[in-house]
mmCIF file of C-alpha atoms in Angstrom:
data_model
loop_
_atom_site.group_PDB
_atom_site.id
_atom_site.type_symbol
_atom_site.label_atom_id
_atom_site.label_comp_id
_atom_site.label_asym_id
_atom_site.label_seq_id
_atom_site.Cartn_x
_atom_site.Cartn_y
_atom_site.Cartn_z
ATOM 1 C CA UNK D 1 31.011 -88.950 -88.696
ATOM 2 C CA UNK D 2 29.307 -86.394 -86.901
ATOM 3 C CA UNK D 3 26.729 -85.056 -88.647
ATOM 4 C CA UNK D 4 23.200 -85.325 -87.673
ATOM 5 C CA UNK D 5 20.771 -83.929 -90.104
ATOM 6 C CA UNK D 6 21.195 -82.392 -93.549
ATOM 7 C CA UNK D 7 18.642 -79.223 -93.499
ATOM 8 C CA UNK D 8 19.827 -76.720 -95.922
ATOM 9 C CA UNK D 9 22.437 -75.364 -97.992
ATOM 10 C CA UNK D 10 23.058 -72.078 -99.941
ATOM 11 C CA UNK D 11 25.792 -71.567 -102.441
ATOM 12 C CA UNK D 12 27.674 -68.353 -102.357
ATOM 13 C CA UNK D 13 27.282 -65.437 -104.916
ATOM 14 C CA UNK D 14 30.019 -66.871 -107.215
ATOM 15 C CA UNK D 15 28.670 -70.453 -106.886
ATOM 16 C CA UNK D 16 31.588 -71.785 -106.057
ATOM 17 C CA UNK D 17 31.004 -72.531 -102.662
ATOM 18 C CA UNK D 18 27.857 -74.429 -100.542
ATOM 19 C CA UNK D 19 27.390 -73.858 -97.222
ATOM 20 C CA UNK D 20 25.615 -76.742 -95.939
ATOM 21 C CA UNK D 21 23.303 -76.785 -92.649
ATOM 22 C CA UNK D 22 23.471 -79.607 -90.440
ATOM 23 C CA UNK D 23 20.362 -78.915 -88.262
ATOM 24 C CA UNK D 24 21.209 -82.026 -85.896
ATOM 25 C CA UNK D 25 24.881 -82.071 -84.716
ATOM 26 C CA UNK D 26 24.614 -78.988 -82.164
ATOM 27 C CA UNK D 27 21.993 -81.171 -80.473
ATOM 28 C CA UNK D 28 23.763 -84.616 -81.129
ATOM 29 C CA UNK D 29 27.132 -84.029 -80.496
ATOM 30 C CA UNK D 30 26.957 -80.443 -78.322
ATOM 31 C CA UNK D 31 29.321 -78.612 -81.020
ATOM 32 C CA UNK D 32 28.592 -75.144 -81.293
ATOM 33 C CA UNK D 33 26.811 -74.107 -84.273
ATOM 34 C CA UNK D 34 28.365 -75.109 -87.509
ATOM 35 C CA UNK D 35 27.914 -74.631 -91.169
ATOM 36 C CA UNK D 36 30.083 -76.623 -93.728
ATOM 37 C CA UNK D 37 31.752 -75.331 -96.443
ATOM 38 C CA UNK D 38 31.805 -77.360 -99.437
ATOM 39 C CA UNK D 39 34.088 -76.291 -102.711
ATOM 40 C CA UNK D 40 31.680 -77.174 -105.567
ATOM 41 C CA UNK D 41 33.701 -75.983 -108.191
ATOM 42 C CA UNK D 42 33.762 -79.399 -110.059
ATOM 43 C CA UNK D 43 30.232 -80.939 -109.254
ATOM 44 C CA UNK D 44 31.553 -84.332 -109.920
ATOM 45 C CA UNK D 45 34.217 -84.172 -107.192
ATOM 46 C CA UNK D 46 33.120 -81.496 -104.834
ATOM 47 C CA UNK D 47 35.653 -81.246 -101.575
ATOM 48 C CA UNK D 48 35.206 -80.470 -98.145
ATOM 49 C CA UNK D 49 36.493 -76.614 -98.119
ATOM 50 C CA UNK D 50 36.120 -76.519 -94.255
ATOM 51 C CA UNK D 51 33.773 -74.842 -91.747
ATOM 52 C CA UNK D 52 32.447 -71.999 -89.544
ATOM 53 C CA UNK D 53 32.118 -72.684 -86.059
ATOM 54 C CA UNK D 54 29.706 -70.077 -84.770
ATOM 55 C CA UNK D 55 30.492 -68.533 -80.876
ATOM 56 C CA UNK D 56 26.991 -70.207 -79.255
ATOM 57 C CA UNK D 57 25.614 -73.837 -79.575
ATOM 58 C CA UNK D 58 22.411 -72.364 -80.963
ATOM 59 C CA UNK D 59 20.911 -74.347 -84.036
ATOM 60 C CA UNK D 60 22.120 -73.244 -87.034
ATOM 61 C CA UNK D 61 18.911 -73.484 -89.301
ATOM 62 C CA UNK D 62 18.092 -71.558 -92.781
ATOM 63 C CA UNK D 63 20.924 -69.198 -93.905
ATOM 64 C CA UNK D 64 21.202 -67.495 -97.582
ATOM 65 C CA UNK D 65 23.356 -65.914 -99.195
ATOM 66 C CA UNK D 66 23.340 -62.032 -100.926
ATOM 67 C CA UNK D 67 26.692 -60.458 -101.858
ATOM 68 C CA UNK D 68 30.011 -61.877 -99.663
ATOM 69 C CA UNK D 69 27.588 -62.034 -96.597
ATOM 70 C CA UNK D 70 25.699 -65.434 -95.624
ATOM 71 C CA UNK D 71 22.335 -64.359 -93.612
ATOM 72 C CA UNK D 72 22.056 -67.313 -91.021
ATOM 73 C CA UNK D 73 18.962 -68.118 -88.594
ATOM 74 C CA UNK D 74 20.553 -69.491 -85.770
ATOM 75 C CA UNK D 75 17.269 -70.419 -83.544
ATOM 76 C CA UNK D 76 18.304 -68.972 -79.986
ATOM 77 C CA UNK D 77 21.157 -67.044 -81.173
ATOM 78 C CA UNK D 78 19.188 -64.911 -83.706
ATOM 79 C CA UNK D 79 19.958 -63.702 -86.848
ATOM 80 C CA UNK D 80 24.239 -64.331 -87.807
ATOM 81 C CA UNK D 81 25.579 -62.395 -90.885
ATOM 82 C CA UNK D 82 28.534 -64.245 -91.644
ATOM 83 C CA UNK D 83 31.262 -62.796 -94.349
ATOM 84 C CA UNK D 84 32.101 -65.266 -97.340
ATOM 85 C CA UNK D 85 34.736 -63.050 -99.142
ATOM 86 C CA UNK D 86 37.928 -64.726 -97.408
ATOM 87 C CA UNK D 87 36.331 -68.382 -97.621
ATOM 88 C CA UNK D 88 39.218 -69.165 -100.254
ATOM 89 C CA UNK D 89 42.321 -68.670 -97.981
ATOM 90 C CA UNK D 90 41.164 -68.872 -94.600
ATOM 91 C CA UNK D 91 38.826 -71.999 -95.486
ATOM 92 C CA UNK D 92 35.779 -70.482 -93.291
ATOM 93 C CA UNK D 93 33.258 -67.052 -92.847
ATOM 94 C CA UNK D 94 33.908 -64.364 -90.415
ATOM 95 C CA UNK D 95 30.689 -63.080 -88.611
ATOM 96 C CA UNK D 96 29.700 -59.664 -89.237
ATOM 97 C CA UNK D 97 26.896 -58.644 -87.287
ATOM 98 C CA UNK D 98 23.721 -59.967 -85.523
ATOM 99 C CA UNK D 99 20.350 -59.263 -84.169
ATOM 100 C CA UNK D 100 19.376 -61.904 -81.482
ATOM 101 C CA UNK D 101 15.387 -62.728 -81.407
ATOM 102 C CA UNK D 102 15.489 -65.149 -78.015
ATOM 103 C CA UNK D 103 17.847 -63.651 -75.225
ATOM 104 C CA UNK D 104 16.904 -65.719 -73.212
ATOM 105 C CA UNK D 105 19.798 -67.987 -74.069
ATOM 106 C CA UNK D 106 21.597 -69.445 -76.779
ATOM 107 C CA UNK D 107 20.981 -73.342 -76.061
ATOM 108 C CA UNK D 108 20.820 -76.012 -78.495
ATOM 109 C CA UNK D 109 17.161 -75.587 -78.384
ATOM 110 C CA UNK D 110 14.405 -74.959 -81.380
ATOM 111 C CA UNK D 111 13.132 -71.858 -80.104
ATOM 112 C CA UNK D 112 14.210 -68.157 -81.760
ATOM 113 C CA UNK D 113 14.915 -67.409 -85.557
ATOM 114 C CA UNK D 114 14.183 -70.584 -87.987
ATOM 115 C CA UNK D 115 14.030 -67.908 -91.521
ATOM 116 C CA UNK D 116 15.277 -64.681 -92.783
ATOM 117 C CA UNK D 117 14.989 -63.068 -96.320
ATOM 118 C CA UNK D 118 17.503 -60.482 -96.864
ATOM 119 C CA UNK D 119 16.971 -59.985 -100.824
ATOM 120 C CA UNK D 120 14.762 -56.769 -100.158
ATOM 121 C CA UNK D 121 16.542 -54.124 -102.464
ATOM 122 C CA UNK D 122 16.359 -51.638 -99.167
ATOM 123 C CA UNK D 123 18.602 -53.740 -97.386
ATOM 124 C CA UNK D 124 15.799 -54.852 -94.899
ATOM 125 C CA UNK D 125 16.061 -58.294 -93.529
ATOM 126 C CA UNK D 126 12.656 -60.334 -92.195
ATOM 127 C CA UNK D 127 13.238 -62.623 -89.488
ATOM 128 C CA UNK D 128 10.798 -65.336 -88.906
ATOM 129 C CA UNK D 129 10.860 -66.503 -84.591
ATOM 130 C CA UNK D 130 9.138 -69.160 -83.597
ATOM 131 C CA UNK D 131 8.223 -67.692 -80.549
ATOM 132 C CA UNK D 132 8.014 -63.648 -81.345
ATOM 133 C CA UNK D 133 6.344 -63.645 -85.042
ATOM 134 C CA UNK D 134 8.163 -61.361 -87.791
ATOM 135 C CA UNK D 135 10.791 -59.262 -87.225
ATOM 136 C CA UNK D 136 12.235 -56.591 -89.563
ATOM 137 C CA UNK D 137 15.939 -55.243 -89.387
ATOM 138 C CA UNK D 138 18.147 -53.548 -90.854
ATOM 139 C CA UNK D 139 22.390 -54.302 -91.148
ATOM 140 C CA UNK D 140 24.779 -51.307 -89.229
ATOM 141 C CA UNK D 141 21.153 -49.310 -88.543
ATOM 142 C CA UNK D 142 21.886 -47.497 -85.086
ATOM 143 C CA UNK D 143 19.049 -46.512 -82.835
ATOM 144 C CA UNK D 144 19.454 -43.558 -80.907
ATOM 145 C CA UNK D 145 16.667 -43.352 -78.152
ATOM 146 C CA UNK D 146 16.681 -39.614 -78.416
ATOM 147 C CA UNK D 147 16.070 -39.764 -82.151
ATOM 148 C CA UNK D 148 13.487 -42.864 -82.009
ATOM 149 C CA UNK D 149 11.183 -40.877 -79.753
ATOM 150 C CA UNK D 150 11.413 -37.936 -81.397
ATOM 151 C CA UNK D 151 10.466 -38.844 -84.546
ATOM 152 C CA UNK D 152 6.788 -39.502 -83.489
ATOM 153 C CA UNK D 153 7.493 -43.196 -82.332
ATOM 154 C CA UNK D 154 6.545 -44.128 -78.956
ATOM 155 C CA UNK D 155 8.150 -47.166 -77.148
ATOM 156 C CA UNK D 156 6.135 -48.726 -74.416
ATOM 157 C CA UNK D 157 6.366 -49.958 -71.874
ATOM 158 C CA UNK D 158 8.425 -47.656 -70.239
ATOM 159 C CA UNK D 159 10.676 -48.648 -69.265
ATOM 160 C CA UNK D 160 10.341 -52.249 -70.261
ATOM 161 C CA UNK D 161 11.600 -55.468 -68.584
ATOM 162 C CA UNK D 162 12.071 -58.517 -71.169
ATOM 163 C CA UNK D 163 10.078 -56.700 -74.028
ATOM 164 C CA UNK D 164 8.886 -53.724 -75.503
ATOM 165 C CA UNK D 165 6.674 -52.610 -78.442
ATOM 166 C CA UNK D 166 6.340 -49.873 -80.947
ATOM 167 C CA UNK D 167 3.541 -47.900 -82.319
ATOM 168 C CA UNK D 168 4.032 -44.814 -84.981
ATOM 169 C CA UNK D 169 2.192 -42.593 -86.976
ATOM 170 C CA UNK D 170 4.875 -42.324 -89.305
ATOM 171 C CA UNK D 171 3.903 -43.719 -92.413
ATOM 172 C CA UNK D 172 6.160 -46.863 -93.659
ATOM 173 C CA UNK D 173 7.217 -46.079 -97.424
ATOM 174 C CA UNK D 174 9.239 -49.083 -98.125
ATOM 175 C CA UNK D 175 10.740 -52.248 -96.879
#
């Protein structure tokens, strides 16, 4: 029953669980984004653990796991980092945090974030936007204006409308 498409599927740090992508069923069915949660504990009977339903109908695409945290590319929603650490007794992932590539909207659409790779030992996540090109974040990092500008960056233009870009002299040491 309503699934679409099979794209991708991670399993979680302890290997217990897979979360499955469906890439299809947004579009298909209009749900809002989903990702499947499938107990894998024995591999010849896994069982259908249950699901996250995400808060847009974005496309849910490539998502990974590091830690209790599932790193999800949601197309027009962005970047989702969804917790896995209560997946046993609530039977689905609690979202976390988010960086959205494509405000524009959230539509069941393939435009925005289709990768991320959040294994960098800094903590840095890449997000790869089919629209913008390569983003890098970082989880909880809080930009004060003040601070940013101070520090020999320079934001432009100012002030922006839809988007802005950043030039430094400030030497990048790691990612």
């Amino acid at each position: 029953g309503n699934t679409g498409y099979t794209h991708q599927g991670w399993f979680t740090s302890d290997k217990r669980y897979w979360i499955l992508g469906d890439e299809l069923d947004e579009l298909n069915f209009g749900f809002n984004s989903k990702s499947i949660i499938v107990d894998m504990t024995d591999l010849d009977n896994p069982i259908l653990k249950g699901e996250y339903s995400g808060p847009t109908e974005a496309i849910d695409h490539n998502g990974f796991v590091r830690g209790n945290e599932f790193f999800l590319a949601n197309y027009t929603a962005g970047l989702r980092i969804l917790n896995t650490s209560n997946i046993t007794a609530t039977n689905t992932m609690t979202e976390v945090g988010f960086f959205d590539t494509y405000p524009e909207d959230n539509s069941a659409n393939f435009n925005g974030a289709w990768n991320n790779y959040p294994y960098f030992p800094s903590g840095t996540i890449i997000i790869s936007d089919i629209d913008r090109g390569l983003f890098v974040v970082r989880k909880n990092a809080i930009l004060a204006s003040e601070t940013f500008i101070a520090n020999d960056y320079k934001v432009y233009p100012n002030p922006a409308s839809l988007y802005f870009a950043v030039n430094s002299e400030v030497e990048v040491e790691s990612v």
